[in-house]
XYZ file of C-alpha atoms in Angstrom:
65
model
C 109.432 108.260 93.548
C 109.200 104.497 93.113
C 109.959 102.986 89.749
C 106.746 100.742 88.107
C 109.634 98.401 86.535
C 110.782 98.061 90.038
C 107.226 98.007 91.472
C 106.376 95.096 88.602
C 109.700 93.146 89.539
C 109.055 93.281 93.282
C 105.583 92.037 93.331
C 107.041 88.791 90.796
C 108.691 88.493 93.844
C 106.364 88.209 96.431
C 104.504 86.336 94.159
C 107.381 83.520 93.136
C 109.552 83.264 95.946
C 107.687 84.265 98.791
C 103.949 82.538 97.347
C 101.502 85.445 98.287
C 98.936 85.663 96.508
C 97.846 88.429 94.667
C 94.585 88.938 97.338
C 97.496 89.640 99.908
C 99.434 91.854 97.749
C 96.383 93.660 97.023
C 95.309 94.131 100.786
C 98.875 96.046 101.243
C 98.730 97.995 98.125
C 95.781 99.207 99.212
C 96.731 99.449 102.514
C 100.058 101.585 101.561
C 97.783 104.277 99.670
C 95.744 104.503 103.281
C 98.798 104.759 105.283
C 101.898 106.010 103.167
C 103.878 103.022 104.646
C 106.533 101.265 103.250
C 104.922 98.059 101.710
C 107.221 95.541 103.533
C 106.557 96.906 106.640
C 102.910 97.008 105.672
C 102.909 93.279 104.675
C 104.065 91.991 107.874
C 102.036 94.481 109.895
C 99.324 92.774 108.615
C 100.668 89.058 109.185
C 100.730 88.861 105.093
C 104.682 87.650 105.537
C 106.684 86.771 108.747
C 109.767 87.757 109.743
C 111.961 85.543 108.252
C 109.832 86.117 104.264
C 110.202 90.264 105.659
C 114.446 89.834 106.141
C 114.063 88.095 102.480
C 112.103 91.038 101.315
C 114.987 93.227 102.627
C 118.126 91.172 101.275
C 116.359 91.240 97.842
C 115.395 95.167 98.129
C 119.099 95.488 98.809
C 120.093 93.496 95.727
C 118.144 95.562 93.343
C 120.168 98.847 94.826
């Protein structure tokens, strides 16, 4: 099960570093509860990040390990 602090802290990210807006993060939250995806995946799936913001997304999901 995910962690809401950890939930909370990623979307800061997406939101600082990366500049999606909440609209975006919205579309793959909702998204994820449709599909059971992971919500990286789901955010460049649906051209929300590209594949240089998704290997970001994955060096800072690493750091938080």
């Amino acid at each position: 099960m995910v962690n809401c602090n950890t939930d909370i802290k990623f979307i800061n990210f997406l939101q600082e570093e990366l500049e999606l807006t909440r609209r975006d993060i919205a579309v793959a939250l909702r998204k994820r509860e449709v599909e059971n995806g992971p919500l990286p995946m789901l955010l460049w799936q649906y051209g929300l990040v590209d594949i240089e913001q998704l290997e970001r997304i994955f060096d800072w999901l690493e750091e938080q390990v």
